[in-house]
Coordinates of C-alpha atoms and ligand atoms in Angstrom, one line a residue:
Chain A
M1 CA 97.0 71.8 131.7
A2 CA 98.2 68.6 133.3
T3 CA 101.8 69.4 132.4
P4 CA 103.8 70.2 135.5
V5 CA 105.8 73.4 135.3
T6 CA 109.2 71.9 135.2
H7 CA 110.5 73.2 131.9
A8 CA 110.7 76.9 130.9
V9 CA 109.8 75.8 127.4
E10 CA 109.2 72.4 125.9
I11 CA 109.0 71.5 122.3
R12 CA 107.4 68.2 121.2
N13 CA 107.6 66.7 117.7
L14 CA 107.6 70.1 116.0
H15 CA 107.2 70.2 112.2
K16 CA 107.2 73.3 110.0
H17 CA 106.5 73.3 106.3
F18 CA 106.8 76.3 103.9
G19 CA 104.7 75.0 101.1
K20 CA 106.5 71.9 100.0
L21 CA 109.7 72.7 101.8
E22 CA 109.9 70.9 105.1
V23 CA 112.1 73.0 107.3
L24 CA 111.6 71.4 110.7
R25 CA 111.2 67.7 110.7
G26 CA 110.3 66.6 114.2
I27 CA 112.1 68.7 116.9
D28 CA 112.0 67.6 120.5
F29 CA 113.7 69.4 123.3
A30 CA 113.2 71.5 126.4
V31 CA 114.9 74.3 128.2
D32 CA 114.8 74.4 132.0
P33 CA 114.5 77.6 134.0
G34 CA 117.9 79.3 134.3
Q35 CA 119.4 77.3 131.5
V36 CA 121.3 78.7 128.6
V37 CA 120.9 76.7 125.4
C38 CA 122.8 77.5 122.3
V39 CA 121.6 76.3 118.9
I40 CA 124.3 75.9 116.2
G41 CA 124.1 74.5 112.7
P42 CA 124.7 75.3 109.1
S43 CA 122.8 78.0 107.2
G44 CA 119.3 76.9 106.2
S45 CA 119.1 74.2 108.8
G46 CA 116.0 75.7 110.4
K47 CA 117.5 77.4 113.5
S48 CA 115.7 80.7 113.0
T49 CA 112.5 78.9 112.1
L50 CA 112.7 76.9 115.3
L51 CA 113.2 80.1 117.4
R52 CA 110.3 81.8 115.6
C53 CA 108.1 78.8 116.3
V54 CA 108.8 79.1 120.0
N55 CA 107.1 82.5 120.2
L56 CA 104.7 81.7 117.4
L57 CA 106.0 84.3 115.0
E58 CA 105.9 81.3 112.7
R59 CA 102.9 79.0 113.1
P60 CA 104.1 75.4 113.4
T61 CA 102.6 72.9 111.0
S62 CA 102.3 70.4 113.7
G63 CA 103.7 69.6 117.1
R64 CA 103.4 71.4 120.4
V65 CA 105.2 74.3 122.1
I66 CA 104.6 74.5 125.8
L67 CA 105.8 77.6 127.7
E68 CA 105.7 77.5 131.5
G69 CA 103.1 74.8 131.2
V70 CA 100.9 76.8 128.8
E71 CA 100.5 75.2 125.4
L72 CA 101.1 78.0 122.9
T73 CA 100.0 75.8 120.0
D74 CA 96.5 75.5 121.5
P75 CA 94.4 77.4 119.0
D76 CA 92.4 79.1 121.8
V77 CA 95.4 80.4 123.7
D78 CA 95.8 84.2 124.2
I79 CA 98.9 84.4 122.1
D80 CA 99.6 88.1 122.8
A81 CA 99.6 87.3 126.6
A82 CA 101.9 84.3 126.1
R83 CA 104.3 86.3 124.0
R84 CA 104.8 88.8 126.8
R85 CA 106.7 86.1 128.6
V86 CA 109.1 85.6 125.8
G87 CA 111.6 88.2 124.8
M88 CA 113.1 88.1 121.3
V89 CA 116.3 89.7 120.0
F90 CA 116.7 89.8 116.2
Q91 CA 119.7 89.7 114.0
Q92 CA 118.7 93.1 112.5
F93 CA 117.9 94.7 115.9
N94 CA 114.4 95.9 114.6
L95 CA 114.3 98.9 116.9
F96 CA 111.5 101.3 116.1
P97 CA 113.2 104.1 114.1
H98 CA 110.5 106.7 114.8
M99 CA 111.0 106.5 118.5
T100 CA 113.8 107.5 120.8
V101 CA 115.8 104.9 122.7
L102 CA 113.8 105.5 125.8
Q103 CA 110.5 105.4 124.0
N104 CA 111.5 102.1 122.3
V105 CA 112.0 100.6 125.7
M106 CA 108.9 102.1 127.2
I107 CA 106.3 101.7 124.5
S108 CA 105.3 98.1 125.1
Q109 CA 105.5 98.5 128.8
R110 CA 102.9 101.3 128.5
R111 CA 100.7 99.8 125.8
V112 CA 100.8 96.2 126.7
L113 CA 101.6 95.9 130.4
K114 CA 99.8 99.2 131.1
R115 CA 102.5 100.4 133.4
N116 CA 102.2 104.1 134.3
R117 CA 104.7 106.5 132.7
A118 CA 106.9 106.9 135.7
E119 CA 107.2 103.2 136.4
A120 CA 107.8 102.4 132.7
E121 CA 110.5 105.1 132.5
R122 CA 112.2 103.8 135.7
I123 CA 112.3 100.3 134.4
A124 CA 113.5 101.4 131.0
R125 CA 116.3 103.4 132.5
E126 CA 117.3 100.5 134.7
N127 CA 117.5 98.2 131.8
L128 CA 119.4 100.6 129.6
E129 CA 121.8 101.1 132.4
K130 CA 122.2 97.4 132.6
V131 CA 123.2 97.0 129.0
G132 CA 125.4 100.1 129.1
V133 CA 123.6 102.6 126.9
A134 CA 122.0 104.7 129.6
T135 CA 123.5 107.9 128.2
K136 CA 121.7 107.4 124.9
C137 CA 118.1 107.6 126.1
D138 CA 117.0 110.6 124.0
V139 CA 118.7 109.6 120.8
Y140 CA 117.1 107.9 117.8
P141 CA 118.2 104.4 116.9
G142 CA 119.6 105.6 113.6
Q143 CA 122.3 107.6 115.5
L144 CA 123.6 104.5 117.3
S145 CA 126.2 102.0 116.4
G146 CA 125.0 98.5 115.6
G147 CA 126.3 97.2 119.0
Q148 CA 124.4 99.9 120.8
Q149 CA 121.3 99.3 118.9
Q150 CA 121.4 95.6 119.7
R151 CA 121.9 96.3 123.4
V152 CA 118.9 98.7 123.3
A153 CA 116.9 95.8 121.7
I154 CA 118.0 93.6 124.6
A155 CA 116.9 96.2 127.1
R156 CA 113.6 96.6 125.3
A157 CA 112.9 92.9 125.6
L158 CA 114.1 92.7 129.2
A159 CA 111.8 95.5 130.3
M160 CA 108.8 93.2 129.7
N161 CA 110.2 90.8 132.5
P162 CA 110.3 87.8 130.2
A163 CA 110.7 84.3 131.5
L164 CA 112.6 83.3 128.4
M165 CA 114.8 85.2 126.1
L166 CA 115.3 84.2 122.4
F167 CA 118.3 85.4 120.5
D168 CA 118.6 84.9 116.8
E169 CA 122.2 85.5 115.7
P170 CA 122.3 88.7 117.8
T171 CA 125.9 89.5 116.7
S172 CA 125.9 88.4 113.1
A173 CA 125.0 91.9 111.7
L174 CA 127.7 93.6 113.8
D175 CA 131.2 94.9 112.9
P176 CA 133.7 92.5 114.6
E177 CA 134.8 95.0 117.2
L178 CA 131.3 95.5 118.4
V179 CA 130.5 91.9 119.0
G180 CA 132.2 91.7 122.4
D181 CA 130.0 94.4 124.0
V182 CA 126.8 92.5 123.1
L183 CA 128.2 89.1 124.1
A184 CA 129.2 90.6 127.4
V185 CA 125.7 91.7 128.1
M186 CA 124.4 88.3 127.2
R187 CA 126.9 86.7 129.4
K188 CA 125.9 88.9 132.3
L189 CA 122.2 87.9 131.7
A190 CA 123.1 84.3 131.8
E191 CA 125.0 84.7 135.1
E192 CA 121.9 86.4 136.6
G193 CA 120.0 83.3 135.8
M194 CA 118.0 84.3 132.7
T195 CA 116.6 81.4 130.7
M196 CA 118.1 81.8 127.2
L197 CA 117.8 80.1 123.8
V198 CA 120.5 81.5 121.6
V199 CA 121.1 80.8 117.9
T200 CA 124.7 81.8 117.3
H201 CA 127.9 81.2 115.3
E202 CA 130.0 82.4 118.3
M203 CA 131.5 79.1 119.3
A204 CA 133.6 80.6 122.1
F205 CA 130.4 82.1 123.6
A206 CA 128.6 78.8 123.3
R207 CA 131.4 76.9 124.9
D208 CA 131.8 79.2 127.8
V209 CA 128.3 80.3 128.6
A210 CA 125.9 77.6 127.4
D211 CA 124.7 74.8 129.7
R212 CA 123.8 72.9 126.6
V213 CA 124.5 73.1 122.9
V214 CA 122.1 71.8 120.3
F215 CA 123.4 71.1 116.8
M216 CA 120.8 71.2 114.1
D217 CA 121.1 70.1 110.5
G218 CA 118.5 69.6 107.8
G219 CA 115.6 70.4 110.2
V220 CA 116.4 67.8 112.9
I221 CA 118.5 67.9 116.0
V222 CA 121.6 65.9 115.3
E223 CA 123.3 66.3 118.7
D224 CA 122.2 67.8 122.0
G225 CA 124.4 67.8 125.1
P226 CA 126.7 69.7 127.4
A227 CA 128.7 72.4 125.6
A228 CA 132.0 70.8 126.3
Q229 CA 130.8 67.6 124.7
V230 CA 129.0 68.9 121.6
I231 CA 131.7 71.4 120.8
G232 CA 134.7 69.7 122.4
A233 CA 134.1 66.1 121.5
P234 CA 131.1 65.8 119.1
E235 CA 129.8 62.3 118.5
H236 CA 128.4 62.8 115.0
E237 CA 130.4 63.2 111.8
R238 CA 128.0 66.0 110.7
T239 CA 128.7 68.0 113.8
R240 CA 132.5 67.5 113.4
G241 CA 132.3 68.6 109.8
F242 CA 130.4 71.7 110.7
L243 CA 132.6 72.6 113.6
R244 CA 135.7 72.2 111.4
R245 CA 134.3 74.6 108.9
V246 CA 133.3 77.2 111.6
L247 CA 136.3 77.0 113.7
D248 CA 138.8 77.0 110.8
P249 CA 137.1 78.7 107.9
T250 CA 140.2 78.9 105.7
H251 CA 140.4 75.1 105.5
T252 CA 137.6 74.4 103.2
G253 CA 138.6 70.8 102.3
E254 CA 136.7 68.1 104.1
Chain B
M1 CA 135.6 96.6 62.0
T2 CA 139.1 96.7 60.7
D3 CA 140.0 100.0 62.2
P4 CA 139.7 100.0 66.0
S5 CA 140.5 103.7 66.4
K6 CA 137.4 104.5 64.3
T7 CA 135.2 102.1 66.2
A8 CA 135.6 104.0 69.4
E9 CA 134.6 107.3 67.8
S10 CA 131.6 106.2 65.9
S11 CA 128.2 106.7 67.5
G12 CA 126.1 105.0 64.8
P13 CA 123.5 102.5 66.0
A14 CA 124.8 99.0 66.4
G15 CA 124.8 97.1 63.2
T16 CA 124.9 100.0 60.8
P17 CA 128.1 100.0 58.8
L18 CA 130.7 102.5 59.9
R19 CA 131.4 105.3 57.5
R20 CA 135.0 106.5 57.7
A21 CA 134.3 109.9 56.3
G22 CA 131.5 110.8 58.8
L23 CA 131.7 113.6 61.3
S24 CA 132.9 112.9 64.8
P25 CA 130.3 112.8 67.5
R26 CA 131.7 115.9 69.0
K27 CA 131.3 117.9 65.8
K28 CA 127.8 116.5 65.3
Q29 CA 126.8 117.6 68.8
R30 CA 128.1 121.1 68.1
I31 CA 126.2 121.4 64.9
S32 CA 123.0 120.1 66.6
R33 CA 123.4 122.7 69.3
I34 CA 123.8 125.6 66.9
V35 CA 120.7 124.4 65.0
Q36 CA 118.7 124.4 68.2
Y37 CA 119.8 128.0 69.1
V38 CA 119.0 129.3 65.6
L39 CA 115.6 127.7 65.8
L40 CA 114.9 129.2 69.2
V41 CA 115.9 132.7 68.0
A42 CA 113.8 132.3 64.9
V43 CA 110.6 131.4 66.9
V44 CA 111.1 134.2 69.4
V45 CA 111.6 136.8 66.6
F46 CA 108.5 135.4 64.8
L47 CA 106.3 135.7 67.9
L48 CA 107.6 139.1 68.8
A49 CA 106.8 140.3 65.3
R50 CA 103.4 138.6 64.9
I51 CA 101.7 138.9 68.3
E52 CA 99.7 142.0 68.9
W53 CA 101.0 142.8 72.2
G54 CA 98.6 145.6 72.9
S55 CA 95.6 143.5 72.4
L56 CA 97.1 140.6 74.4
A57 CA 97.9 142.9 77.3
A58 CA 94.4 144.5 77.2
N59 CA 92.8 141.1 77.3
F60 CA 95.0 139.3 79.8
A61 CA 96.6 141.9 81.9
K62 CA 94.3 144.9 82.2
P63 CA 95.2 146.7 85.5
E64 CA 91.7 148.0 86.1
V65 CA 90.2 144.5 85.9
A66 CA 93.0 143.1 87.9
A67 CA 92.2 145.6 90.6
E68 CA 88.6 144.5 90.6
T69 CA 89.6 141.0 91.9
W70 CA 91.2 142.5 95.0
P71 CA 90.8 141.5 97.8
E72 CA 88.2 138.8 97.2
V73 CA 90.6 136.7 95.2
F74 CA 92.4 136.0 98.5
T75 CA 89.7 136.5 101.1
V76 CA 87.0 134.5 99.4
A77 CA 88.3 132.5 96.4
L78 CA 91.7 131.3 97.7
K79 CA 90.2 130.7 101.2
N80 CA 87.5 128.5 99.7
T81 CA 89.9 126.7 97.4
I82 CA 91.9 125.9 100.6
I83 CA 88.8 124.8 102.5
Y84 CA 87.7 122.5 99.7
S85 CA 91.1 121.0 99.2
V86 CA 92.3 120.6 102.8
G87 CA 88.9 119.2 103.7
G88 CA 89.0 116.8 100.8
F89 CA 92.6 115.9 101.6
V90 CA 91.9 115.1 105.3
F91 CA 88.9 112.8 104.4
A92 CA 90.7 111.3 101.4
F93 CA 93.6 110.5 103.7
L94 CA 91.4 108.8 106.3
L95 CA 89.3 107.0 103.8
G96 CA 92.4 106.0 101.9
L97 CA 94.0 104.6 105.0
L98 CA 90.8 102.6 105.6
F99 CA 90.9 101.1 102.1
A100 CA 94.7 100.5 102.3
L101 CA 94.2 98.5 105.5
M102 CA 91.3 96.7 103.9
R103 CA 93.4 96.0 100.8
L104 CA 96.0 94.3 103.0
S105 CA 93.4 92.5 105.2
S106 CA 93.4 88.8 105.7
V107 CA 89.6 88.8 105.2
A108 CA 89.1 88.3 101.5
P109 CA 85.9 90.2 101.1
Y110 CA 87.5 93.3 102.6
R111 CA 90.3 93.0 100.0
W112 CA 87.7 92.7 97.2
I113 CA 85.7 95.7 98.3
A114 CA 88.9 97.7 98.6
I115 CA 90.1 96.6 95.2
A116 CA 86.8 97.4 93.6
Y117 CA 86.6 100.9 95.2
I118 CA 90.2 101.7 94.2
E119 CA 89.8 100.5 90.6
I120 CA 86.5 102.2 90.1
F121 CA 87.4 105.6 91.4
R122 CA 90.9 105.7 90.0
G123 CA 89.5 104.9 86.6
L124 CA 86.8 107.6 86.5
P125 CA 87.4 111.2 85.5
A126 CA 87.2 113.6 88.4
L127 CA 84.6 115.7 86.6
L128 CA 82.4 112.7 86.3
I129 CA 82.5 112.1 90.0
F130 CA 81.5 115.7 90.7
L131 CA 78.6 115.3 88.2
L132 CA 77.5 112.1 90.1
I133 CA 77.5 114.1 93.4
L134 CA 75.4 116.7 91.7
F135 CA 72.8 114.1 90.9
L136 CA 73.0 112.3 94.2
P137 CA 70.0 114.0 95.8
L138 CA 67.9 112.9 92.8
A139 CA 69.0 109.3 93.2
L140 CA 68.5 109.3 96.9
P141 CA 65.4 111.4 97.7
G142 CA 65.7 113.1 101.1
F143 CA 69.5 112.7 101.1
E144 CA 71.6 115.7 101.6
V145 CA 75.3 115.9 101.8
P146 CA 76.2 117.2 105.3
G147 CA 77.9 120.6 105.3
G148 CA 75.9 122.0 102.3
T149 CA 78.0 123.4 99.5
Y150 CA 81.3 122.9 101.3
G151 CA 80.2 119.3 102.1
Q152 CA 79.5 118.6 98.5
G153 CA 82.8 119.9 97.3
I154 CA 84.7 118.1 100.0
L155 CA 82.9 114.9 99.3
G156 CA 83.8 115.1 95.6
L157 CA 87.5 115.7 96.4
T158 CA 87.4 113.0 99.0
V159 CA 86.2 110.4 96.5
V160 CA 88.6 111.7 93.8
G161 CA 91.6 111.6 96.2
S162 CA 90.9 108.5 98.4
A163 CA 91.5 105.9 95.7
Y164 CA 94.9 107.3 95.0
M165 CA 95.6 107.8 98.6
A166 CA 94.7 104.2 99.3
E167 CA 97.3 103.0 96.8
T168 CA 100.0 105.3 98.1
L169 CA 99.3 104.3 101.7
R170 CA 99.3 100.7 100.8
A171 CA 102.7 101.0 99.3
G172 CA 103.8 102.9 102.4
L173 CA 102.5 100.2 104.7
Q174 CA 104.2 97.6 102.7
A175 CA 107.5 99.5 102.7
V176 CA 107.7 99.2 106.5
P177 CA 110.0 96.2 107.1
R178 CA 108.4 93.0 108.3
G179 CA 110.9 93.0 111.2
Q180 CA 109.0 96.0 112.7
T181 CA 105.8 94.1 113.1
E182 CA 107.7 91.0 114.3
A183 CA 109.4 93.1 117.0
A184 CA 106.1 94.6 118.0
R185 CA 104.4 91.3 118.2
S186 CA 107.2 89.7 120.1
L187 CA 106.8 92.4 122.7
G188 CA 103.2 91.2 123.2
M189 CA 101.4 93.8 121.1
S190 CA 98.3 92.7 119.3
H191 CA 98.1 93.0 115.5
A192 CA 95.9 96.1 115.8
R193 CA 98.2 97.7 118.4
S194 CA 101.3 97.1 116.4
M195 CA 99.7 98.6 113.3
I196 CA 98.6 101.7 115.2
T197 CA 101.8 102.2 117.2
I198 CA 104.5 100.9 115.0
V199 CA 103.5 100.4 111.4
I200 CA 101.1 103.2 110.5
P201 CA 103.3 106.1 111.9
Q202 CA 106.2 104.8 109.9
A203 CA 104.1 104.4 106.7
V204 CA 102.8 107.9 107.0
R205 CA 106.3 109.3 107.2
I206 CA 107.2 107.3 104.1
V207 CA 104.3 108.6 102.1
I208 CA 104.6 112.3 103.1
P209 CA 106.3 113.3 99.8
P210 CA 103.9 111.6 97.5
T211 CA 100.9 112.8 99.5
T212 CA 102.1 116.3 99.2
N213 CA 102.0 115.9 95.5
Q214 CA 98.5 114.4 95.8
F215 CA 97.5 117.5 97.8
V216 CA 98.7 119.7 95.0
S217 CA 96.7 117.6 92.6
L218 CA 93.5 117.9 94.8
L219 CA 94.0 121.6 95.0
K220 CA 93.9 121.8 91.2
D221 CA 90.9 119.4 91.1
S222 CA 89.1 121.7 93.5
S223 CA 88.4 123.8 90.4
L224 CA 85.7 121.2 89.5
V225 CA 83.6 122.6 92.3
L226 CA 82.6 125.0 89.5
F227 CA 80.3 122.3 88.2
L228 CA 78.4 122.0 91.5
G229 CA 76.8 125.4 90.7
V230 CA 78.3 127.2 93.7
T231 CA 77.6 130.9 94.2
G232 CA 78.4 133.8 96.4
D233 CA 80.5 133.1 99.4
Y234 CA 81.3 129.5 98.3
V235 CA 83.1 130.2 95.0
E236 CA 86.7 129.0 94.8
L237 CA 89.4 130.4 92.6
T238 CA 88.4 129.0 89.2
K239 CA 84.7 129.9 89.5
F240 CA 85.7 133.3 90.8
G241 CA 88.0 134.0 87.9
N242 CA 85.5 132.7 85.4
D243 CA 82.6 134.8 86.8
L244 CA 84.7 138.0 86.7
A245 CA 86.0 137.2 83.3
S246 CA 82.5 136.9 82.0
T247 CA 81.3 140.1 83.7
H248 CA 84.2 142.2 82.2
A249 CA 84.5 140.2 79.0
N250 CA 88.2 140.1 79.8
A251 CA 90.5 137.3 80.6
T252 CA 92.6 139.2 83.2
P253 CA 90.8 137.6 86.2
I254 CA 91.8 134.2 84.9
L255 CA 95.4 135.2 84.8
V256 CA 95.2 136.6 88.3
V257 CA 93.6 133.4 89.5
G258 CA 96.3 131.3 87.7
V259 CA 99.0 133.2 89.4
T260 CA 97.3 132.6 92.7
Y261 CA 97.2 128.9 92.1
L262 CA 100.9 128.9 91.3
L263 CA 101.7 130.8 94.5
V264 CA 100.5 127.7 96.4
T265 CA 101.3 124.9 94.0
I266 CA 104.9 125.7 93.2
P267 CA 106.2 126.0 96.8
L268 CA 104.3 122.8 97.7
G269 CA 105.8 121.0 94.7
Y270 CA 109.2 122.2 95.8
L271 CA 108.6 121.2 99.4
A272 CA 107.6 117.7 98.2
S273 CA 110.8 117.2 96.2
R274 CA 112.8 118.5 99.2
L275 CA 111.1 116.0 101.5
E276 CA 111.7 113.3 99.0
K277 CA 115.4 114.0 98.8
R278 CA 115.7 114.2 102.6
Q279 CA 114.0 110.9 103.0
G280 CA 116.2 109.3 100.3
K281 CA 119.2 110.2 102.4
G282 CA 117.6 109.4 105.8
R283 CA 116.7 105.8 105.2
Ligands
ATP1 N1 108.9 82.5 105.4 C1 109.5 81.6 104.7 N2 109.0 81.1 103.5 C2 109.6 80.2 102.8 N3 110.7 79.6 103.2 C3 111.3 80.0 104.3 C4 110.7 81.0 105.1 N4 111.5 81.2 106.2 C5 112.6 80.3 106.0 N5 112.4 79.6 104.9 C6 113.4 78.5 104.4 O1 113.5 77.6 105.5 C7 114.9 77.1 105.5 C8 115.4 77.3 106.9 O2 115.5 78.7 107.2 P1 116.0 79.3 108.6 O3 116.0 80.8 108.4 O4 115.3 78.7 109.7 O5 117.5 78.7 108.6 P2 118.7 79.1 109.5 O6 119.2 77.9 110.1 O7 118.3 80.2 110.5 O8 119.8 79.7 108.6 P3 120.8 80.9 108.7 O9 121.9 80.5 109.5 O10 121.1 81.3 107.3 O11 120.0 82.0 109.4 C9 115.6 77.9 104.5 O12 115.7 77.1 103.4 C10 114.7 79.1 104.1 O13 114.9 79.4 102.8
MG2 MG1 118.7 82.3 110.7

């Protein structure tokens, strides 16, 4: 492990194939501690796959993923231990439907971190408070709105004290009026200094919150830079075309 | 197809030429219903006239013989039926879960073993399995099924039930969305931990209605314990009814036993369909 711990996560020449389909074609980038990086790009460009490669839900075909100086792509790494350092928030929330909200946030603290009940419950309540669903502790996920479910999912990930949080289109499955609550929680997290890698179509969020924006298309990074530049004054025609379609969806003409 | 108003009325199979003078579907239906009622009445009248009710009652519903079954039909026979079928169900469930997990394993030989087991024991008649168990001590000298008679009966039902249970549980495990495992793994749970804590509990909930039906079917199959040559305190309902029927040369005990089965199986079947409906709404 000669790599100095300067980056929270570093990705080097990452490739991912699904059979013949080459979804990631050489990705290189890094996220520094405390940085918020938003990944944007058209559907099918490989954004989710990239995120899932970062915590090895998807095994990269080749290339390296280095988290806090530990190479996750090393075949002998303790992947479960490494994953504890990375929280993930899914588009479909993926709360555990057979457990109450409090149990959802406690279960992996108890089973994985072996925290005792009292401590796990205290941390769970703290995090639920933080995301604004503290009153829903004893309710089952099915009884919550999408926005509340997603905030519970964020609390569940935070309770593990991750060094990095991954968000895969966390607001795409929400009714429009619920998007704001979830984005507000993410904004607060960013202000508190959480390192975040966010796949999103919320350009306003990316522009305001992200330190950097990465535009992906066809399995490669086309553009990577400060939010104001990539969204405000993109260099590449592909980025411009994409932003035109996203920011003004009624104008379909190129 | 020159008359569109007729086309709408005709119910003839596609392609057959339409007959203008035919009856309307509504009239046809009415005639058909009348014919069915007439047939029903005719059959009932025929049976009422032909059956010798006295002899039937004397053979199937003789109060003195029915009284003879009391109270052992509940205290011994039903109790044993429940012991055999609950025992068989519990072990079939555990063994079924094991084979379902093996069936989904990433280790190919585990999958092969599970497939072989499931295919073999789903394909064999239950009676054959009980006969095999009867001959087991001959094949394996010195071997004895633990638990004696109960053990043998439970083993038989375990083998009969486990192959079906494995398939049901496999379907249940596969019905748990992938996102559940991914969420668990992303929280640092190992594969085994996420199965035990997240996937299996949800799969079990999914399969409760079909496994209730499987329990009913095991309860009925427990009648095959008859062929293990059980006696005395170990008889279950069917053997009990059969023995008493032979003693009295009268079928009443079989009727009593039949009613006893239904007392258990009908409510369970009803429960299963209720659970199924509730789950259909819940998910
Ligand atoms: N498990 C898989 N097996 C096969 N192909 C896959 C798999 N996962 C993703 N793909 C394919 O990889 C490509 C990229 O998928 P990915 O989900 O990463 O795109 P995305 O940028 O997240 O798109 P979206 O904005 O629609 O979520 C798609 O063509 C998809 O069909
Ligand atoms: Mg995606």
